[in-house]
Coordinates of C-alpha atoms and ligand atoms in Angstrom, one line a residue:
M930 CA 36.5 -14.5 -72.6
N931 CA 39.5 -13.8 -74.7
I932 CA 42.6 -13.2 -72.5
Q933 CA 45.2 -14.1 -75.1
T934 CA 47.1 -10.8 -74.9
S935 CA 47.4 -11.3 -71.1
A936 CA 48.7 -14.8 -71.7
R937 CA 51.3 -13.5 -74.2
L938 CA 52.3 -10.7 -71.9
F939 CA 52.6 -13.1 -69.0
A940 CA 54.9 -15.4 -71.0
E941 CA 57.1 -12.3 -71.8
A942 CA 56.9 -11.0 -68.2
Q943 CA 58.2 -14.4 -66.8
K944 CA 61.4 -13.9 -68.8
Y945 CA 62.3 -10.9 -66.6
I946 CA 60.2 -10.8 -63.5
P947 CA 60.0 -13.6 -60.8
G948 CA 56.6 -15.2 -61.3
G949 CA 55.8 -12.6 -64.0
V950 CA 54.4 -10.2 -61.4
N951 CA 55.7 -7.5 -59.1
S952 CA 53.6 -8.6 -56.2
P953 CA 52.5 -12.2 -55.5
V954 CA 48.8 -11.7 -55.0
R955 CA 48.5 -10.3 -58.5
A956 CA 49.4 -13.8 -59.9
M957 CA 45.7 -14.8 -59.3
K958 CA 46.9 -18.3 -58.3
G959 CA 44.3 -18.3 -55.5
V960 CA 41.4 -18.3 -58.0
G961 CA 42.6 -20.9 -60.4
M962 CA 43.5 -18.5 -63.3
P963 CA 46.1 -19.8 -65.8
H964 CA 47.8 -16.5 -65.6
P965 CA 47.0 -13.0 -64.3
L966 CA 45.1 -10.4 -66.3
F967 CA 47.3 -7.6 -67.5
I968 CA 45.6 -4.2 -67.2
N969 CA 45.6 -1.7 -70.0
H970 CA 43.8 1.3 -68.5
A971 CA 41.1 2.3 -66.1
K972 CA 38.5 5.1 -65.8
G973 CA 36.0 5.8 -63.0
A974 CA 35.2 2.5 -61.4
H975 CA 35.9 0.5 -64.6
I976 CA 39.1 -1.3 -65.6
W977 CA 40.1 -2.7 -69.0
D978 CA 42.5 -5.6 -69.5
A979 CA 45.0 -6.0 -72.3
D980 CA 42.4 -7.8 -74.4
G981 CA 39.9 -5.0 -74.1
N982 CA 37.7 -6.8 -71.6
E983 CA 35.9 -4.2 -69.4
F984 CA 35.1 -4.9 -65.7
V985 CA 33.5 -3.1 -62.9
D986 CA 36.3 -2.9 -60.3
F987 CA 35.9 -3.7 -56.6
V988 CA 39.7 -4.0 -55.9
S989 CA 40.6 -0.2 -56.2
S990 CA 44.3 -1.3 -56.6
W991 CA 44.0 -2.9 -53.1
G992 CA 42.6 0.4 -51.7
P993 CA 44.3 3.5 -53.1
M994 CA 41.7 4.3 -55.8
I995 CA 38.8 5.3 -53.5
L996 CA 38.0 8.1 -55.9
G997 CA 38.1 5.8 -58.9
W998 CA 40.5 6.4 -61.8
G999 CA 40.8 9.7 -63.6
H1000 CA 39.6 12.0 -60.9
P1001 CA 40.1 15.5 -62.5
D1002 CA 41.7 17.0 -59.4
V1003 CA 44.2 14.1 -59.0
V1004 CA 45.1 13.9 -62.6
G1005 CA 45.2 17.7 -62.9
S1006 CA 47.6 17.9 -59.9
L1007 CA 50.0 15.4 -61.7
H1008 CA 49.8 17.3 -65.0
A1009 CA 50.7 20.5 -63.2
Q1010 CA 53.6 19.0 -61.4
V1011 CA 55.2 16.6 -64.0
D1012 CA 56.7 19.4 -66.1
R1013 CA 58.1 21.1 -63.0
G1014 CA 60.2 18.0 -62.0
T1015 CA 59.4 14.5 -60.8
S1016 CA 61.9 14.3 -57.9
Y1017 CA 64.3 16.7 -56.3
G1018 CA 65.5 15.0 -53.1
A1019 CA 64.7 18.2 -51.3
P1020 CA 61.8 19.6 -49.3
T1021 CA 58.8 21.0 -51.2
E1022 CA 55.7 22.9 -50.4
L1023 CA 53.7 19.9 -51.6
E1024 CA 54.8 17.6 -48.8
V1025 CA 54.1 20.3 -46.2
E1026 CA 50.5 20.5 -47.6
L1027 CA 50.0 16.7 -47.5
A1028 CA 51.5 16.5 -44.0
R1029 CA 49.2 19.3 -42.8
L1030 CA 46.1 17.5 -44.3
I1031 CA 47.1 14.3 -42.5
C1032 CA 47.8 16.0 -39.2
E1033 CA 44.5 17.8 -39.3
A1034 CA 42.5 14.7 -40.3
V1035 CA 44.0 11.9 -38.2
P1036 CA 43.2 12.5 -34.5
S1037 CA 46.4 11.0 -33.0
I1038 CA 48.9 12.4 -35.5
E1039 CA 50.9 15.4 -34.3
L1040 CA 53.9 14.9 -36.6
V1041 CA 54.2 12.7 -39.7
R1042 CA 57.0 11.4 -41.9
M1043 CA 56.4 10.4 -45.5
V1044 CA 57.9 7.2 -46.9
N1045 CA 57.3 5.2 -50.1
S1046 CA 55.2 2.2 -49.1
G1047 CA 53.1 0.8 -46.2
T1048 CA 56.0 -1.7 -45.5
E1049 CA 58.4 1.2 -45.0
A1050 CA 55.8 2.9 -42.7
T1051 CA 55.3 0.0 -40.4
M1052 CA 58.9 -1.0 -40.3
S1053 CA 59.8 2.6 -39.3
A1054 CA 57.1 2.9 -36.8
V1055 CA 58.3 -0.3 -35.0
R1056 CA 61.8 1.1 -35.0
V1057 CA 60.6 4.3 -33.4
A1058 CA 58.7 2.3 -30.7
R1059 CA 61.8 0.2 -30.0
G1060 CA 64.0 3.3 -29.8
F1061 CA 61.6 5.2 -27.6
T1062 CA 61.0 2.3 -25.1
G1063 CA 64.4 0.7 -25.2
R1064 CA 62.5 -2.6 -25.5
E1065 CA 62.7 -5.3 -28.2
K1066 CA 59.5 -7.4 -28.4
I1067 CA 56.6 -6.5 -30.7
V1068 CA 53.1 -8.0 -30.6
K1069 CA 51.2 -8.7 -33.8
F1070 CA 48.0 -10.6 -34.5
I1071 CA 47.8 -13.8 -36.5
G1072 CA 46.2 -13.0 -39.9
C1073 CA 47.2 -9.3 -39.9
Y1074 CA 49.6 -8.2 -42.6
H1075 CA 51.8 -5.2 -42.1
G1076 CA 54.0 -5.4 -45.2
H1077 CA 57.0 -7.7 -45.8
S1078 CA 59.7 -6.5 -43.5
D1079 CA 61.3 -9.4 -41.7
G1080 CA 59.9 -9.1 -38.2
F1081 CA 56.3 -9.3 -39.6
L1082 CA 56.9 -12.4 -41.7
A1083 CA 56.2 -14.6 -38.7
A1084 CA 54.0 -17.6 -38.4
A1085 CA 52.4 -19.0 -35.3
G1086 CA 54.6 -21.5 -33.6
S1087 CA 53.5 -23.7 -30.8
G1088 CA 53.1 -23.0 -27.2
V1089 CA 50.5 -21.3 -25.0
L1090 CA 51.7 -17.8 -25.8
T1091 CA 52.5 -18.2 -29.4
L1092 CA 56.1 -17.6 -30.2
A1093 CA 56.7 -16.7 -33.8
L1094 CA 58.7 -18.7 -36.3
P1095 CA 60.0 -17.4 -39.6
D1096 CA 57.2 -17.5 -42.3
S1097 CA 59.5 -17.0 -45.2
P1098 CA 63.0 -18.2 -46.3
G1099 CA 65.5 -15.5 -45.5
V1100 CA 63.8 -14.4 -42.3
T1101 CA 66.0 -15.4 -39.3
K1102 CA 64.9 -17.0 -36.1
G1103 CA 66.6 -14.1 -34.3
T1104 CA 64.3 -11.7 -36.0
T1105 CA 61.1 -13.5 -35.4
A1106 CA 62.2 -14.3 -31.8
D1107 CA 61.2 -10.7 -31.0
T1108 CA 57.8 -11.1 -32.5
L1109 CA 55.0 -12.4 -30.3
L1110 CA 51.8 -13.6 -31.9
V1111 CA 48.2 -13.6 -30.6
E1112 CA 44.9 -14.5 -32.3
Y1113 CA 43.0 -11.3 -33.4
N1114 CA 40.2 -10.4 -31.0
D1115 CA 41.6 -12.7 -28.3
I1116 CA 41.5 -10.3 -25.4
E1117 CA 42.2 -13.0 -22.8
S1118 CA 45.4 -14.3 -24.4
L1119 CA 46.5 -10.7 -25.1
T1120 CA 46.0 -9.8 -21.5
A1121 CA 47.9 -12.9 -20.3
L1122 CA 50.8 -12.0 -22.6
F1123 CA 51.0 -8.5 -21.3
D1124 CA 50.7 -9.7 -17.7
E1125 CA 53.6 -12.1 -18.3
R1126 CA 55.8 -10.0 -20.6
G1127 CA 54.5 -6.5 -20.7
D1128 CA 57.7 -4.9 -19.6
E1129 CA 59.5 -6.5 -22.6
I1130 CA 57.1 -5.2 -25.2
A1131 CA 58.1 -2.2 -27.3
A1132 CA 55.0 -2.1 -29.4
L1133 CA 51.7 -3.7 -30.3
I1134 CA 50.8 -3.3 -33.9
V1135 CA 47.3 -4.0 -35.1
E1136 CA 45.1 -3.5 -38.1
P1137 CA 42.2 -1.8 -36.3
V1138 CA 39.9 -3.4 -38.9
A1139 CA 41.7 -6.4 -40.3
G1140 CA 41.8 -6.5 -44.1
N1141 CA 44.4 -9.1 -44.9
M1142 CA 42.6 -12.3 -43.7
G1143 CA 39.5 -11.0 -45.4
V1144 CA 37.7 -8.3 -43.4
V1145 CA 37.5 -9.1 -39.7
L1146 CA 36.0 -6.5 -37.4
P1147 CA 37.5 -5.7 -34.0
A1148 CA 35.3 -7.4 -31.3
P1149 CA 33.7 -5.0 -28.8
G1150 CA 36.4 -4.0 -26.4
F1151 CA 39.3 -5.4 -28.4
L1152 CA 40.8 -2.1 -29.5
E1153 CA 40.1 -0.6 -26.1
A1154 CA 42.0 -3.6 -24.5
C1155 CA 45.0 -3.0 -26.9
R1156 CA 45.0 0.7 -25.8
E1157 CA 44.7 0.0 -22.1
L1158 CA 47.3 -2.8 -22.0
C1159 CA 49.8 -0.6 -23.9
T1160 CA 49.1 2.3 -21.6
Q1161 CA 49.6 0.2 -18.5
S1162 CA 52.8 -1.4 -19.7
G1163 CA 54.4 1.5 -21.4
A1164 CA 54.3 -0.2 -24.8
V1165 CA 53.6 1.8 -27.9
L1166 CA 50.2 1.2 -29.6
I1167 CA 50.6 1.3 -33.4
F1168 CA 47.4 1.3 -35.6
D1169 CA 48.3 0.1 -39.0
E1170 CA 45.8 2.1 -41.0
V1171 CA 47.4 1.5 -44.4
I1172 CA 44.0 0.2 -45.6
T1173 CA 41.6 1.9 -43.1
G1174 CA 43.2 5.3 -43.2
F1175 CA 40.8 7.8 -45.0
R1176 CA 38.7 4.7 -46.0
V1177 CA 36.5 3.9 -43.1
A1178 CA 36.3 7.5 -42.0
W1179 CA 38.1 10.8 -42.7
G1180 CA 40.0 10.3 -39.5
G1181 CA 40.4 6.5 -40.2
A1182 CA 39.5 3.6 -37.9
Q1183 CA 40.7 5.6 -34.8
E1184 CA 38.0 8.1 -35.5
R1185 CA 35.3 5.5 -36.3
F1186 CA 36.0 3.4 -33.3
G1187 CA 37.1 6.2 -30.9
V1188 CA 40.4 4.6 -29.8
L1189 CA 43.6 6.6 -30.3
P1190 CA 47.0 4.9 -30.9
D1191 CA 50.4 6.4 -30.2
L1192 CA 51.6 5.9 -33.7
T1193 CA 49.6 5.4 -37.0
T1194 CA 50.9 4.0 -40.3
L1195 CA 49.3 5.1 -43.5
G1196 CA 49.6 4.3 -47.3
K1197 CA 47.5 3.6 -50.3
I1198 CA 44.8 6.4 -50.4
I1199 CA 47.2 9.2 -49.2
G1200 CA 49.2 8.8 -52.4
G1201 CA 46.3 9.1 -54.8
G1202 CA 47.6 6.1 -56.6
L1203 CA 51.3 7.0 -56.5
P1204 CA 53.8 5.1 -54.3
V1205 CA 53.5 6.3 -50.8
G1206 CA 53.5 5.5 -47.1
A1207 CA 53.6 7.5 -43.9
F1208 CA 54.0 7.1 -40.1
G1209 CA 53.1 9.6 -37.5
G1210 CA 51.7 10.1 -34.1
R1211 CA 52.5 11.6 -30.7
R1212 CA 55.0 14.4 -30.8
E1213 CA 57.3 12.9 -28.1
L1214 CA 57.6 9.7 -30.2
M1215 CA 58.0 11.4 -33.6
E1216 CA 60.6 13.8 -32.2
T1217 CA 62.9 10.9 -31.8
V1218 CA 63.1 10.5 -35.6
A1219 CA 66.3 11.8 -37.4
P1220 CA 67.4 14.5 -37.9
L1221 CA 65.5 15.8 -34.9
G1222 CA 66.2 12.7 -32.9
S1223 CA 68.5 9.8 -33.3
T1224 CA 66.2 7.1 -34.6
Y1225 CA 67.3 6.8 -38.2
Q1226 CA 64.9 6.7 -41.1
A1227 CA 65.5 8.0 -44.6
G1228 CA 64.4 7.7 -48.3
T1229 CA 65.5 9.1 -51.6
L1230 CA 61.9 9.4 -52.9
S1231 CA 60.2 10.2 -49.6
G1232 CA 57.8 13.1 -50.1
N1233 CA 58.1 12.6 -53.9
P1234 CA 56.4 15.7 -55.5
L1235 CA 54.1 13.6 -57.8
A1236 CA 52.9 11.4 -54.9
M1237 CA 52.5 14.5 -52.7
A1238 CA 50.5 16.4 -55.4
A1239 CA 48.2 13.4 -56.1
G1240 CA 47.8 12.5 -52.4
A1241 CA 46.9 16.1 -51.4
A1242 CA 44.5 16.4 -54.3
A1243 CA 42.9 13.1 -53.3
L1244 CA 42.5 14.1 -49.6
R1245 CA 41.1 17.5 -50.6
A1246 CA 38.5 15.7 -52.7
L1247 CA 37.7 13.3 -49.8
S1248 CA 37.4 16.3 -47.4
E1249 CA 34.3 17.6 -49.3
P1250 CA 31.1 17.6 -47.3
G1251 CA 29.0 14.4 -47.7
V1252 CA 31.7 12.3 -49.3
Y1253 CA 31.9 9.7 -46.6
E1254 CA 28.1 9.5 -46.3
R1255 CA 27.9 8.8 -50.0
L1256 CA 30.7 6.2 -49.7
E1257 CA 28.8 4.5 -46.8
K1258 CA 25.6 4.4 -48.9
L1259 CA 27.3 2.9 -51.9
A1260 CA 29.0 0.3 -49.7
R1261 CA 25.7 -0.5 -48.0
E1262 CA 24.0 -1.1 -51.4
V1263 CA 26.9 -3.4 -52.5
A1264 CA 26.7 -5.4 -49.3
E1265 CA 22.9 -5.7 -49.5
G1266 CA 23.1 -6.8 -53.1
L1267 CA 25.7 -9.5 -52.4
T1268 CA 24.0 -10.7 -49.3
A1269 CA 20.7 -11.1 -51.0
A1270 CA 22.3 -12.9 -53.9
A1271 CA 24.2 -15.3 -51.6
A1272 CA 21.1 -16.1 -49.7
K1273 CA 19.6 -17.5 -52.9
G1274 CA 22.3 -20.2 -52.9
D1275 CA 22.8 -23.1 -50.6
H1276 CA 26.4 -22.6 -49.6
P1277 CA 27.1 -21.2 -46.1
F1278 CA 28.3 -17.6 -46.2
T1279 CA 28.9 -14.6 -44.0
L1280 CA 29.6 -11.0 -44.9
N1281 CA 32.0 -8.9 -42.8
Q1282 CA 31.9 -5.2 -43.5
V1283 CA 33.1 -1.9 -42.2
G1284 CA 31.8 0.8 -44.5
P1285 CA 33.6 0.6 -47.8
M1286 CA 35.7 -2.5 -47.1
M1287 CA 34.0 -5.9 -47.0
T1288 CA 34.6 -9.7 -47.5
L1289 CA 32.0 -12.3 -48.4
F1290 CA 33.3 -15.4 -46.6
F1291 CA 32.1 -18.8 -47.9
C1292 CA 31.7 -20.5 -44.5
E1293 CA 29.4 -20.2 -41.5
G1294 CA 29.8 -17.1 -39.5
P1295 CA 30.9 -15.4 -37.4
V1296 CA 34.4 -14.9 -38.8
Q1297 CA 36.3 -13.1 -36.0
S1298 CA 39.8 -14.5 -36.3
F1299 CA 42.2 -16.0 -38.8
A1300 CA 41.3 -19.4 -37.4
D1301 CA 37.7 -18.7 -38.4
A1302 CA 38.6 -17.3 -41.8
K1303 CA 40.6 -20.4 -42.7
Q1304 CA 37.4 -22.3 -42.6
A1305 CA 36.2 -20.5 -45.7
D1306 CA 35.8 -22.6 -48.9
T1307 CA 38.5 -21.1 -51.1
A1308 CA 37.6 -23.5 -54.0
Y1309 CA 34.1 -22.2 -54.0
Y1310 CA 35.4 -18.6 -53.7
A1311 CA 37.5 -19.3 -56.8
Q1312 CA 34.4 -20.5 -58.7
Y1313 CA 32.5 -17.4 -57.6
W1314 CA 35.4 -15.1 -58.6
R1315 CA 35.7 -16.7 -62.1
H1316 CA 31.9 -16.4 -62.6
M1317 CA 32.0 -12.8 -61.6
L1318 CA 34.9 -12.1 -63.9
E1319 CA 33.1 -13.7 -66.8
S1320 CA 30.2 -11.4 -65.9
G1321 CA 32.4 -8.3 -66.1
I1322 CA 33.0 -7.9 -62.3
Y1323 CA 36.6 -7.7 -61.1
L1324 CA 36.9 -8.9 -57.4
A1325 CA 39.9 -9.4 -55.2
P1326 CA 41.5 -12.6 -56.5
S1327 CA 41.7 -14.1 -53.0
Q1328 CA 39.2 -15.1 -50.3
F1329 CA 41.5 -13.4 -47.8
E1330 CA 41.4 -9.9 -49.2
A1331 CA 38.8 -7.1 -49.0
A1332 CA 36.5 -5.7 -51.6
M1333 CA 37.3 -2.0 -51.6
I1334 CA 34.4 0.3 -52.6
S1335 CA 35.1 3.5 -54.6
L1336 CA 33.1 6.6 -54.9
A1337 CA 33.1 6.2 -58.7
L1338 CA 30.7 3.2 -58.6
S1339 CA 27.4 3.9 -60.2
E1340 CA 24.0 2.5 -59.3
D1341 CA 24.2 0.5 -62.5
D1342 CA 27.6 -1.0 -61.5
I1343 CA 26.1 -2.1 -58.2
T1344 CA 23.0 -3.6 -59.9
R1345 CA 25.2 -5.4 -62.4
A1346 CA 27.3 -6.9 -59.6
A1347 CA 24.2 -8.0 -57.7
A1348 CA 22.7 -9.6 -60.8
A1349 CA 25.9 -11.4 -61.6
A1350 CA 26.2 -12.7 -58.1
T1351 CA 22.5 -13.8 -58.1
A1352 CA 23.1 -15.7 -61.4
F1353 CA 25.9 -17.6 -59.7
F1354 CA 24.2 -18.4 -56.4
A1355 CA 20.8 -19.2 -57.8
G1356 CA 22.2 -20.9 -60.9
Ligands
KE4_2873 P1 52.7 -1.9 -49.1 O1 54.2 -2.1 -48.7 O2 52.2 -3.0 -50.0 O3 52.5 -0.5 -49.7 O4 51.9 -1.9 -47.8 C1 52.0 -3.0 -46.9 C2 50.7 -3.1 -46.0 C3 50.8 -2.7 -44.7 N1 49.7 -2.7 -43.9 C4 48.5 -3.2 -44.4 C5 47.3 -3.2 -43.5 C6 48.4 -3.6 -45.7 O5 47.2 -4.1 -46.2 C7 49.5 -3.6 -46.6 C8 49.4 -4.1 -48.0 N2 48.2 -4.6 -48.5 C9 48.2 -5.6 -49.5 C10 46.8 -6.1 -49.9 N3 46.0 -6.4 -48.8 C11 48.9 -5.0 -50.7 C12 48.7 -5.8 -52.0 C13 50.0 -6.5 -52.4 O6 50.7 -7.0 -51.5 O7 50.2 -6.6 -53.6

């Protein structure tokens, strides 16, 4: 496959951008590529790189493009707005419309504040929880990613109840000292932590379906335990639905699994492909946010008219009858095709899926935690990924990410992906 233009663009990019990319996972280092592919354009469920190579896309820009590229309502909303002004730094009707759609869709959200990224959303939600409770500790789960604000860049230290250590230069010990880490789905350790330190805990933040260690499902009772322990201790339960929001159901994972958090963070899909994030939840919590309350949070481009227009158009398209049934059907067909293909090979594998997000792990199942996920054969994943790329299928360039299904996938796209996978595993 000719990727010379990407090679040239990468050489140029490295002159000006650290690592030649604006986000590390795009570097494609996890799959043994000499350099990332530079994308030229996309339409529907297809994406073209700078050398004109066409791929069926299963990344969806890491989630936002659930409708595919070029949805007429989303593009139309941007064309209608762009000549009216791209940013005012003032309230607009557009942000009221998107806020209304979110409050009506997400069961636990009574008030919502728009921001510009998932990182901003989770950072702000934790601040609200700390301000509301007057407490300082936060609980997060090993393998969950909530963006790159300091308190979340914490690695498991040693000790029975895992104290966190900085997981990046520049993150201070003081910051991560307020972060307590537990294995995902480990209800026993979580309960022990709350028994011992519940009165210090401001918030527990969790991906209700983990997507950043590859897809890992909540074990039966896990989300309910998070809910109950927070209720009992007075800690704030935060569902980080930046991926799952409007993906696994119209009302997100909280609707699909029937557990309501106190705060929810959103991103990706709600911006229709434009930069966006949001945090929202129970009125008594959100009323503490400035200027109504005293917990400060702000942003020059928060509620940006283009992002609001595209996001509202995307949510209106997703609110149409039968959309999520169709998404589930497409996802089921993709999962069945990949599973049948992998079964033709001799490498251990297990597929974790919640509707339109899934990961094919190359290890024995079950994969129910980051410790399990780390058993996956990343070298084999890299071989699989490169084979699929050469076959015109664009997968997430990491074993520890999710395949994100879009409504733009055709039956032919799904058949092509299954055939390419079969050729790899049976080959
Ligand atoms: P952003 O700041 O990247 O918009 O959102 C951070 C974030 C928060 N919460 C969850 C559950 C997330 O998955 C993310 C970001 N997801 C990654 C991919 N899994 C974004 C891709 C990237 O970092 O380039």
